[in-house]
XYZ file of C-alpha atoms in Angstrom:
602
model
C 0.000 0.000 0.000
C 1.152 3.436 -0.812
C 1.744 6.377 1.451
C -1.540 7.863 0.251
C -3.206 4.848 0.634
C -2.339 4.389 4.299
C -3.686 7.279 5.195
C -6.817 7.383 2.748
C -7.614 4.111 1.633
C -7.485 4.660 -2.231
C -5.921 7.380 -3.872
C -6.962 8.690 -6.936
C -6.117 7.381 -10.136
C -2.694 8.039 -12.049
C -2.463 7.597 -15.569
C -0.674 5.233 -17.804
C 2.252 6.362 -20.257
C -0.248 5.871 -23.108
C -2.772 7.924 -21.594
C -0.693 10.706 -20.395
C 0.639 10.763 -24.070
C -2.496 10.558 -25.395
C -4.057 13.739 -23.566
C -0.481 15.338 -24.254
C -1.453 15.451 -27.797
C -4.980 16.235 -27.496
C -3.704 19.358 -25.740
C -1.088 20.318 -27.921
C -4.027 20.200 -30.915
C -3.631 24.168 -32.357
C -0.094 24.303 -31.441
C 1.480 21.799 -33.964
C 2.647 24.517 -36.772
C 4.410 26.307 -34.154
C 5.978 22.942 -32.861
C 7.077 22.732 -36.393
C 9.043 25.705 -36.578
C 10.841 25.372 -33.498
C 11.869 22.097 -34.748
C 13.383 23.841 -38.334
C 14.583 26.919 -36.169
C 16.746 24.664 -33.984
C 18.009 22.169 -36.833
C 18.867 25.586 -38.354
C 20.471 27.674 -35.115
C 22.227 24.103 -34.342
C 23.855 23.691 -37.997
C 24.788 27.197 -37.284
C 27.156 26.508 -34.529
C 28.358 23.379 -36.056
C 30.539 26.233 -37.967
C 33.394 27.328 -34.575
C 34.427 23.782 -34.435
C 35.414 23.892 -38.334
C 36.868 27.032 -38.642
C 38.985 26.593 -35.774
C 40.276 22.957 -37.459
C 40.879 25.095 -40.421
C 42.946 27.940 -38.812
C 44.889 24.393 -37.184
C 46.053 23.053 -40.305
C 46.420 26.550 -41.695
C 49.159 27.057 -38.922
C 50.552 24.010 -39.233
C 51.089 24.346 -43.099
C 52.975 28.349 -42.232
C 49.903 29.337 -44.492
C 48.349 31.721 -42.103
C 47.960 35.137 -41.781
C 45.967 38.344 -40.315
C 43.328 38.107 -43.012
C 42.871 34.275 -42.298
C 42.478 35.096 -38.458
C 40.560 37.824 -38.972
C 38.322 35.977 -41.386
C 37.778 32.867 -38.666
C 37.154 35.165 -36.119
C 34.122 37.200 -37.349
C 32.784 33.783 -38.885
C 32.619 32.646 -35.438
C 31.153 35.642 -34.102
C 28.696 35.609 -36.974
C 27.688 32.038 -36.319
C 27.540 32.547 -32.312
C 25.056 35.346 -32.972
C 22.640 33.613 -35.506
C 23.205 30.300 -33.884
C 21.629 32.231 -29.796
C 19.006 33.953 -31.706
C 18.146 30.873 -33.364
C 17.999 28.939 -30.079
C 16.194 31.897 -28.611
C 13.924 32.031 -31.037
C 13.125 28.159 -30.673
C 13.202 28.301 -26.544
C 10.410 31.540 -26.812
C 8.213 29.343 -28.864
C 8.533 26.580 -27.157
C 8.280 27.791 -23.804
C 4.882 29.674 -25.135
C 3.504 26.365 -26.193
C 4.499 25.269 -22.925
C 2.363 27.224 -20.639
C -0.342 26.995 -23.597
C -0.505 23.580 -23.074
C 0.009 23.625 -19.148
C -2.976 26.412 -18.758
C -5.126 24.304 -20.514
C -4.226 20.996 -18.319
C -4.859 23.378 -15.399
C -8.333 24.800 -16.661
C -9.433 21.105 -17.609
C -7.998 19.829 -13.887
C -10.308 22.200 -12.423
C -13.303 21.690 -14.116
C -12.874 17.813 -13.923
C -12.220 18.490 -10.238
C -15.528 20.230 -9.608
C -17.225 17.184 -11.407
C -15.799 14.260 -9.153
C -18.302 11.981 -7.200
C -17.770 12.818 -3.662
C -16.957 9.508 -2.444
C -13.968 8.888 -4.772
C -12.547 12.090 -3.917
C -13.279 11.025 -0.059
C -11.825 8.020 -0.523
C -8.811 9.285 -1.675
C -8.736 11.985 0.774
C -8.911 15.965 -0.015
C -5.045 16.708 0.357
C -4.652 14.072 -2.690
C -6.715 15.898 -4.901
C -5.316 19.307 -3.310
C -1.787 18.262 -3.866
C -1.992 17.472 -7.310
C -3.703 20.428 -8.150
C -1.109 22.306 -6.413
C 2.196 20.372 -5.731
C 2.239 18.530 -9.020
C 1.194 21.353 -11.343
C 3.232 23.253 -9.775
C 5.884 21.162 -10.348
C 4.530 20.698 -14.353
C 5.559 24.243 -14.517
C 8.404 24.383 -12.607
C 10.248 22.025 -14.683
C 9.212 24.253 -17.841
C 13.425 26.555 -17.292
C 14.697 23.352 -17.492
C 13.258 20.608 -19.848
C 12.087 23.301 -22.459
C 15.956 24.448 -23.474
C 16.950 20.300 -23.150
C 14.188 18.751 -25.776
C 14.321 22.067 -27.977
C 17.680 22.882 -28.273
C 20.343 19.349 -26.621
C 18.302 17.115 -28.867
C 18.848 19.322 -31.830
C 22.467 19.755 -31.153
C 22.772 16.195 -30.467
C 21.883 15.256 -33.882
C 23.318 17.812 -35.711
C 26.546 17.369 -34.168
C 27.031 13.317 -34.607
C 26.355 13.955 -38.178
C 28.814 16.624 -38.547
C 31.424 14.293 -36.647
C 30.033 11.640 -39.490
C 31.192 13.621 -42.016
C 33.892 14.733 -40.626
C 35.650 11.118 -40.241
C 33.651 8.016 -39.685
C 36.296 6.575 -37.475
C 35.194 9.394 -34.827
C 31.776 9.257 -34.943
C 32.288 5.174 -34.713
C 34.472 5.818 -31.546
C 32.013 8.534 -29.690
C 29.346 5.386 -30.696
C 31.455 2.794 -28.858
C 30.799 4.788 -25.395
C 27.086 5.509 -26.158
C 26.019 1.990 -23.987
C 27.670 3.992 -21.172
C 25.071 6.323 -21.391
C 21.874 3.587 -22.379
C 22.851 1.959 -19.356
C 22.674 4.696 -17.303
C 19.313 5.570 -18.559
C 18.543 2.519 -17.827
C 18.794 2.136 -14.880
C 17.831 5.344 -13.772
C 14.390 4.916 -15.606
C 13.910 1.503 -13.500
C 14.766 3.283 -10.154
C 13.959 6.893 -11.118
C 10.329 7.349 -11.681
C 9.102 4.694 -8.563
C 11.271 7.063 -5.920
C 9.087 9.860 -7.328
C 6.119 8.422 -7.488
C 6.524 7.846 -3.811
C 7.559 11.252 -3.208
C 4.430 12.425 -4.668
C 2.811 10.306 -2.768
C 3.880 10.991 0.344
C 3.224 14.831 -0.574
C -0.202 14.104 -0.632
C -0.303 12.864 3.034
C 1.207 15.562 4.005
C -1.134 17.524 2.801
C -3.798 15.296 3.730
C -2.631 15.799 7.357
C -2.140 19.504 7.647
C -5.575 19.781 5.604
C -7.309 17.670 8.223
C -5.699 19.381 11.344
C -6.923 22.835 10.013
C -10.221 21.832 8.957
C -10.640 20.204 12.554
C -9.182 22.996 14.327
C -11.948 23.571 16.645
C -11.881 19.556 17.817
C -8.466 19.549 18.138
C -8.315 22.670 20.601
C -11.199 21.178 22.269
C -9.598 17.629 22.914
C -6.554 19.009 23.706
C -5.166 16.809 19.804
C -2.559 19.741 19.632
C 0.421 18.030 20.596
C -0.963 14.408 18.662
C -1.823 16.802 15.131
C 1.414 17.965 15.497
C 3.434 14.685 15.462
C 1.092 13.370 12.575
C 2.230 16.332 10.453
C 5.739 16.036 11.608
C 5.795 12.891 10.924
C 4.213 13.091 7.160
C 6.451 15.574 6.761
C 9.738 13.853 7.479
C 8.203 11.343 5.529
C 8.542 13.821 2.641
C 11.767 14.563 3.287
C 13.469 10.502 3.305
C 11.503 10.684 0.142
C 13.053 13.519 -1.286
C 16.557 12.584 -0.254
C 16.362 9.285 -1.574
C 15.528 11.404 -5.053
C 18.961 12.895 -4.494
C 20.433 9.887 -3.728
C 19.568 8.649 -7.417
C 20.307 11.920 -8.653
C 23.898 11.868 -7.554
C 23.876 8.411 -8.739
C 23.250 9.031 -12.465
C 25.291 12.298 -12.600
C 28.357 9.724 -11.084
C 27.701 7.635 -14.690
C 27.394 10.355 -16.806
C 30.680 11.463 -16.018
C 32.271 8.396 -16.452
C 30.634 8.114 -20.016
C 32.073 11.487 -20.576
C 35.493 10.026 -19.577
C 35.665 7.788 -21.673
C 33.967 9.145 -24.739
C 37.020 12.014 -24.630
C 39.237 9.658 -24.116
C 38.004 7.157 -27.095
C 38.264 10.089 -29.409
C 41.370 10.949 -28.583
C 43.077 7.257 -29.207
C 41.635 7.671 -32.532
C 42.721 10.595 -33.448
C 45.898 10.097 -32.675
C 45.965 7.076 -35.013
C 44.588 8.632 -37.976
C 46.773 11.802 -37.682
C 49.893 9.303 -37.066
C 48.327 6.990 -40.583
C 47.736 9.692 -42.767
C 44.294 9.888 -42.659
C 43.876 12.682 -40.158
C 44.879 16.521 -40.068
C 45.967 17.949 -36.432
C 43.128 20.337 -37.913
C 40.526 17.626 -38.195
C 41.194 16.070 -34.891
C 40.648 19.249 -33.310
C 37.499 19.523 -35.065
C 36.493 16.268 -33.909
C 37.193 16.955 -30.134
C 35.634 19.856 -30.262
C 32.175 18.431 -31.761
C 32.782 15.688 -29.351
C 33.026 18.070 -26.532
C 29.885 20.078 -27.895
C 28.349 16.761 -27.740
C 28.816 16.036 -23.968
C 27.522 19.534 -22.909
C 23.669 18.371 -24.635
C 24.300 14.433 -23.915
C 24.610 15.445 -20.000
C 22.303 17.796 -20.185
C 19.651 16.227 -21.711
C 20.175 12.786 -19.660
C 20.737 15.047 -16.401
C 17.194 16.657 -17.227
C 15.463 13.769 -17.479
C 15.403 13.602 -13.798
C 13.853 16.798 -13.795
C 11.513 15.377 -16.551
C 10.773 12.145 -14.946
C 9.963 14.483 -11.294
C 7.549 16.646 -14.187
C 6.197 13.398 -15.670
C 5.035 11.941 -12.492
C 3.088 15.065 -11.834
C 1.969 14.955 -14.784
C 0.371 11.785 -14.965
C -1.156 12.484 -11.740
C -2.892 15.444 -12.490
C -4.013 13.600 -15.755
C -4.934 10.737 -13.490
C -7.866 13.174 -12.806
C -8.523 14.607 -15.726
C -9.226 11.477 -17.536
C -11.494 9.918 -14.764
C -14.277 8.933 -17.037
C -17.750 10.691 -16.670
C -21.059 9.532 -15.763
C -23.520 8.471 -17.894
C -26.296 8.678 -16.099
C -28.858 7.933 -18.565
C -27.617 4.845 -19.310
C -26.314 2.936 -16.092
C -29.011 0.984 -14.513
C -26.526 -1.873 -12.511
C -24.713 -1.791 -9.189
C -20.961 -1.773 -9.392
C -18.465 -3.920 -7.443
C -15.128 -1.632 -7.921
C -15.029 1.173 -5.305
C -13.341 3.120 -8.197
C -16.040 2.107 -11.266
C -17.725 5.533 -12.229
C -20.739 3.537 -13.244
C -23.201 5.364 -11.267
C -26.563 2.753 -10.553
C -28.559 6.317 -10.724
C -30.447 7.750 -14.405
C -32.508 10.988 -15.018
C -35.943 11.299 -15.831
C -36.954 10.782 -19.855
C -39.699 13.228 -20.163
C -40.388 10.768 -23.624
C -41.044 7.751 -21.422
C -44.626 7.684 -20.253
C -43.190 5.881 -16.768
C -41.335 8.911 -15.952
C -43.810 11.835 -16.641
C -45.651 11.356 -13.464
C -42.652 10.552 -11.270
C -40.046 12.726 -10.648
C -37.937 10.926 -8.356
C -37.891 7.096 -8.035
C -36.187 4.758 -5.356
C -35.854 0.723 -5.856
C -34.125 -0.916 -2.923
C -31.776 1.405 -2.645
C -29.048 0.782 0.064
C -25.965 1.922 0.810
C -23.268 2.401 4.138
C -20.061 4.396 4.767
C -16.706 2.630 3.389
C -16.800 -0.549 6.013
C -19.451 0.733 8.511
C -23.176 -0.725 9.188
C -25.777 -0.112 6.443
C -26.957 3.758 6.535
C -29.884 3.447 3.805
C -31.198 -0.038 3.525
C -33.770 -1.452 1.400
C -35.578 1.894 0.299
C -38.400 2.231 -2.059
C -40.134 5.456 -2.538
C -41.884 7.230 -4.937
C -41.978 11.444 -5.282
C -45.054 12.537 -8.190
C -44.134 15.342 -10.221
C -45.028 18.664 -8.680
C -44.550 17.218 -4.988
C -42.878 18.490 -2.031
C -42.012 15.832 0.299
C -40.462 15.881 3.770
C -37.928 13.800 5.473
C -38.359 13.709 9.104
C -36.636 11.592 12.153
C -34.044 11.472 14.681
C -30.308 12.076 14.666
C -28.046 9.482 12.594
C -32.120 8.098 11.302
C -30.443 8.728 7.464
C -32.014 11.826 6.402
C -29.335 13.784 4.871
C -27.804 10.594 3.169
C -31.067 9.445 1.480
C -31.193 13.105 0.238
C -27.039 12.938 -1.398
C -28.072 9.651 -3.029
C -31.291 11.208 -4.446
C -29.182 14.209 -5.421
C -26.620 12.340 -6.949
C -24.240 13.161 -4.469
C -23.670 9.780 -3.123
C -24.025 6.802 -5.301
C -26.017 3.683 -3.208
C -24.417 0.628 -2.942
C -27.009 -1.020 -4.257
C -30.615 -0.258 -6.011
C -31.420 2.203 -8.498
C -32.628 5.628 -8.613
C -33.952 7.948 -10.640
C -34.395 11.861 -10.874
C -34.719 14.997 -12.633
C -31.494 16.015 -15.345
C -31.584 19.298 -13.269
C -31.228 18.923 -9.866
C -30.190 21.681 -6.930
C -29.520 21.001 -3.938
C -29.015 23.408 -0.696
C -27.257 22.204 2.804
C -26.971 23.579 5.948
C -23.374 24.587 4.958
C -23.684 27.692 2.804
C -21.036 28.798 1.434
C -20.269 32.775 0.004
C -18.015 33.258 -2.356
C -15.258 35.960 -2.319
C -16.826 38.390 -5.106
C -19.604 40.385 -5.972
C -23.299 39.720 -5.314
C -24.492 39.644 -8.102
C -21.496 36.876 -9.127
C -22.509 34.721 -5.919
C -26.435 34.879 -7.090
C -25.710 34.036 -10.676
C -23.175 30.714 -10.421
C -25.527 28.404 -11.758
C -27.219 30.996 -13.760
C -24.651 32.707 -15.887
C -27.397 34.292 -18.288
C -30.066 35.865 -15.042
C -29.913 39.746 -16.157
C -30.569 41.807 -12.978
C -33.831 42.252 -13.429
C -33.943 38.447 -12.766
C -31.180 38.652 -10.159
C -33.934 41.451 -8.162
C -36.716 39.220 -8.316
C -35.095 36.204 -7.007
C -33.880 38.686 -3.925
C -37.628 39.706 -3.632
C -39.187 36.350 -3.788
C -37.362 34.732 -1.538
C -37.369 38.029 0.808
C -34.027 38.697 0.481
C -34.104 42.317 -1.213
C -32.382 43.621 1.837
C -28.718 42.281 0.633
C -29.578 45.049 -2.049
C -28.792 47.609 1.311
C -25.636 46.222 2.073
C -23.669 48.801 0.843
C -24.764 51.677 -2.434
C -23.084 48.988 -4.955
C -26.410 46.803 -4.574
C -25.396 44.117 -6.885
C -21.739 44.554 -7.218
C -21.084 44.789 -2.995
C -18.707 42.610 -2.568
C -19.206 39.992 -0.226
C -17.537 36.579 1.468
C -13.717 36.426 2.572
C -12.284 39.963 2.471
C -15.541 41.682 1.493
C -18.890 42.511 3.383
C -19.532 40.263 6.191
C -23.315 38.361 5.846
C -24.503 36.896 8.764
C -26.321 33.328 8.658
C -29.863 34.180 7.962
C -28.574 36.256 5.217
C -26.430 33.769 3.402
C -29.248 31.126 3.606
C -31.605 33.835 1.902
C -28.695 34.084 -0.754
C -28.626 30.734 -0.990
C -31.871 30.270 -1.762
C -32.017 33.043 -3.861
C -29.498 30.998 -5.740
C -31.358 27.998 -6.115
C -34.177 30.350 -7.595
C -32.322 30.974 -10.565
C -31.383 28.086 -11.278
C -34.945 26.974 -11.646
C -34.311 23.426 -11.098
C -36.845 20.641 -11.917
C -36.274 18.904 -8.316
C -34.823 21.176 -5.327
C -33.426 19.292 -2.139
C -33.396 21.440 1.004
C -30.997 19.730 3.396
C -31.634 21.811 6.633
C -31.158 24.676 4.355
C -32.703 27.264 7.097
C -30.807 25.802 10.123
C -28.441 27.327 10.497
C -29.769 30.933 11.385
C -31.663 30.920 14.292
C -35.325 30.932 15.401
C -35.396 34.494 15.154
C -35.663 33.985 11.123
C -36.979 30.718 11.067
C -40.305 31.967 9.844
C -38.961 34.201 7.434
C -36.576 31.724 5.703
C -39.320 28.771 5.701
C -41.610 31.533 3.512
C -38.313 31.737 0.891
C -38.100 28.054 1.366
C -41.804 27.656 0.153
C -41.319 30.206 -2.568
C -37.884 28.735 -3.709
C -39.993 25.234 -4.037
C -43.261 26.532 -5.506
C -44.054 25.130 -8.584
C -41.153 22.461 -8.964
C -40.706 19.202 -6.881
C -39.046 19.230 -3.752
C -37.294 17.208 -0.847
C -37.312 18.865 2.426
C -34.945 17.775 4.956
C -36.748 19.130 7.919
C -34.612 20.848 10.836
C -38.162 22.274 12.098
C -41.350 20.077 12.108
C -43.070 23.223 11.105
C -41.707 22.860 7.678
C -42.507 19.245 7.541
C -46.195 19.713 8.274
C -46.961 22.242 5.266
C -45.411 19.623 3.145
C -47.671 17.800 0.534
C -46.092 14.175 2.301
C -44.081 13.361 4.684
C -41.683 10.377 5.096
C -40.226 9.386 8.609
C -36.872 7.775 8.671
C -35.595 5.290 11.665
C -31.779 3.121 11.145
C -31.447 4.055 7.416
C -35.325 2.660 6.787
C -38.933 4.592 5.909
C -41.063 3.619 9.170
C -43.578 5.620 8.455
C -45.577 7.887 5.265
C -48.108 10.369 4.941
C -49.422 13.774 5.294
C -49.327 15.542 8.356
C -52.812 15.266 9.508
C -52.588 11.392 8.756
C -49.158 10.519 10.455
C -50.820 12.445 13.635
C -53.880 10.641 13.632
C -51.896 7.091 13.104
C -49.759 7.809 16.462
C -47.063 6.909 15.706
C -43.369 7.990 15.501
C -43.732 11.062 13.940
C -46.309 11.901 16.211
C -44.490 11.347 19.143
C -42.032 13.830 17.416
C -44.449 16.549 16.727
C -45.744 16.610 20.206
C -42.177 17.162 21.571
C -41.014 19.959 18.929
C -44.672 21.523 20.185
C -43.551 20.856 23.879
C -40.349 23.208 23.205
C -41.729 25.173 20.716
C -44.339 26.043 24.369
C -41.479 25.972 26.133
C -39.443 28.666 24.144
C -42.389 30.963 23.515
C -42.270 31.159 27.397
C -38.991 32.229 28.379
């Protein structure tokens, strides 16, 4: 089992070579013709600066035949400086592109991550904890883009040098080329052996960067508990101990690192030295010029500059690449298709969801809007939450769901909402659904941005009467920018009541087909209790609508109402008739009247 694993029982997928390859290219669709010339710039810019090896062989045997002069320095020199100008704009040219493509590339992976993120079932990302999917959307893109200074000038301008050069050392004299070829298994076996060791040590870096931040997440999250159990001094061994986890992890990446630069310079040992034997031959046979020898130790020395380089980055590539397949571990997490998956999976992992939406076409769904058939389903290993549940909501109706603490209220309503997906049974519901909990959240921005999220096209004339139905108009007050105060983390403070009416508001304009209030109004108090169950009513008129019910109050103005006890329907009916029946929920309705007494008395 992984590090992530330990601590959250299954991470999140990774992708596959093939995959990550595969969405590589699907990314880099639009960029190919600039691709293309960077690859002609740098063959270019590198055949330029083939020319200072050359010309400095020539001026060799020029000395050495007492034919050189001034001119013939002169001449060599401003051909080198001519080629070392052409050949850096060249490879700056090439690097600018490249790097532009790059980010191109990387901002789409990023804007793709996010929306795929938004999208995930709740119980994989659960499962795999909220520091994995917070890590790779921060640690491992980060290091995507960090690697950018030094992979881009490797695989744009080292391979095109590489190339370039061994042909020029070609045909220069085989025998050289044939005797920097003799040392190239050096290098393959280096590669190859850091590519077996190289990519599993960061892999379980990554890895154990995402319980780190799995740990720290949790500790802040569960701030308040920890102060409250005194968990201070426990939290902070957890992290610490994550953390040096992180750290072995890291070092061991050095480790390898060290390792591979250790073989690279004994393949640049001997590749100088190979050279060198042979040139001395040929120039001793005949078939050399002291000129052409230089020439060859100089390519051969340009060589070893890109051959390190490029084989040195590759740790910084493999690092990149394991972030990279992470990140489009999540991308590529297939979507639901809801419409068509009718059968219970078995892999914790499956995304076939046993839920479909209503078919307005199929005479069976036009009366029903939401439909339940056995539907069960429990909490990774723990007892059954929801079992065996069959119900029935007609078109139009607003239903509440009523009973005591831990009865299985608020999970019945994430598996109707699609939240959740049951374990087993089927379910069916509207294709738009809304759902409101007790934990509203405001988002740092404008109003009017917070009211029109799942309503991009609401004008404000739409935005106004969504404030009025739901009696919310006040917000308008906040401050003389009406729509455009700004509001949530570093903007105008809302206080409960008034985030539930925005909230609600929300949900308005999104004019769902079925809205699920999960203790929506809780939150704020008695002292608005009546006015947020009129905007709850409003919010609901007209469309169907689950009501988990905080309040009995709501429940009783409800067309039905169904009572939950241990994850099953006990009892069903409309207020009047679950009264007169005795049972449960009225038991319950005469002690939320008892303290209802009780509170109007104090």
């Amino acid at each position: 089992m992984s590090v992530a694993s330990a601590t959250t029982g299954q991470a999140l997928p990774v992708a596959g070579g093939r995959a990550t390859a595969a969405e590589v290219r699907r990314l880099s669709r639009g960029h190919r013709l600039r691709l293309a010339a960077v690859g002609v710039v740098g063959i270019v810019s590198t055949a330029v600066d083939l020319i200072p090896p050359v010309a400095i062989g020539y001026l060799v045997d020029r000395v050495r035949a007492g034919t050189a002069d001034l001119g013939t320095v002169l001449t060599v020199t401003a051909v080198m400086a001519l080629s070392g100008v052409l050949g850096a704009a060249g490879t700056a040219v090439a690097i600018v592109h490249a790097t532009r493509v790059y980010h191109a590339v990387l901002a789409a992976l990023r804007e793709r991550l996010v929306s795929r993120a938004m999208l995930l079932p709740q119980h994989l990302v659960e499962r795999a904890g909220t520091g994995d999917l917070i890590s790779r959307s921060s640690d491992d893109v980060t290091a995507v883009a960090d690697a950018a200074p030094a992979v881009i000038p490797a695989l744009t301008v080292s391979a095109f040098t590489i190339v370039v050069s061994l042909g020029g050392l070609a045909a220069l004299e085989w025998p050289y080329a044939a005797a920097f070829a003799v040392v190239l298994p050096v290098y393959a076996l280096a590669m190859r052996w850091y590519l077996r060791t190289g990519p599993r040590v960061y892999r379980a870096e990554r890895a154990a960067m995402s319980a780190r931040a799995q740990q720290i997440l949790e500790s802040q999250r569960g701030y308040a508990t920890v102060l409250g159990f005194g968990l201070a001094e426990r939290r902070h061994r957890t992290v610490l101990t994550d953390s040096w986890g992180v750290a072995v992890q890291s070092l061991r990446a050095r480790t390898v690192l060290s390792m591979l630069n250790a073989r690279l310079n004994l393949g640049e040992c001997l590749s100088l030295a190979a050279v060198l034997v042979v040139g001395f031959v040929l120039v001793d046979h005949g078939s050399s010029t002291v000129g052409g020898a230089t020439t060859a130790m100089l390519l051969v020395l340009r060589l070893l500059g890109p051959v390190n380089q490029l084989l040195f980055v590759v740790d910084t590539l493999q690092s990149a690449l394991a972030s990279l397949s992470r990140v489009i571990g999540v991308v590529t997490i297939p979507t639901v298709d809801a419409a068509d998956a009718t059968t219970t999976p078995t892999d914790p992992m499956d995304e076939v969801d046993p839920t479909h939406e209503v078919d307005p076409m199929d005479p069976a769904d036009t009366a029903t809007a939401v439909r339940l058939r056995e539907v069960a389903f429990r909490y990774a290993d723990g007892p059954p939450v929801l079992d065996g549940i069959d119900l029935d909501i007609p078109d139009g109706q607003h239903l509440a769901i009523v009973g005591p603490s831990g009865a299985g209220k608020t999970t019945l309503a994430a598996v109707i909402a699609g939240v959740r997906r049951p374990d087993d049974g089927t379910v069916t519901r509207p294709r738009r659904t809304a759902v409101i909990t007790q934990e509203v959240h405001v988002f740092a921005g404008a109003l009017r941005e917070n009211l029109t999220l799942a309503a991009p096209d609401a004008t404000d004339r739409d935005i106004r009467a969504a404030l009025e139905t739901t009696g919310a108009a006040d917000l308008l007050d906040l401050s003389a920018d009406a729509l455009d105060t700004v509001v949530g983390t570093g903007g105008h403070p809302l206080t409960d009541a008034q985030a539930q009416q925005l909230a609600l508001a929300r949900l308005f304009l999104a004019d769902p087909e079925l809205a699920i209030l999960d203790e929506a109004t809780a939150e704020a108090g008695s002292a608005h209790a009546e006015r947020l169950d009129r905007a709850s009513e409003a919010v609901l008129a007209g469309r169907t609508g689950i009501v988990i019910a905080h309040r009995l109050s709501q429940a009783a103005t409800c067309d039905r109402i169904v009572v939950m006890d241990a994850g099953r329907v006990i009892e069903t009916g409309t207020h009047d008739e679950l009264l007169t029946a005795g049972g449960t929920y009225a038991r319950l309705w005469a002690v939320w009247q008892a303290g209802q007494h009780i509170s109007a008395n104090r």
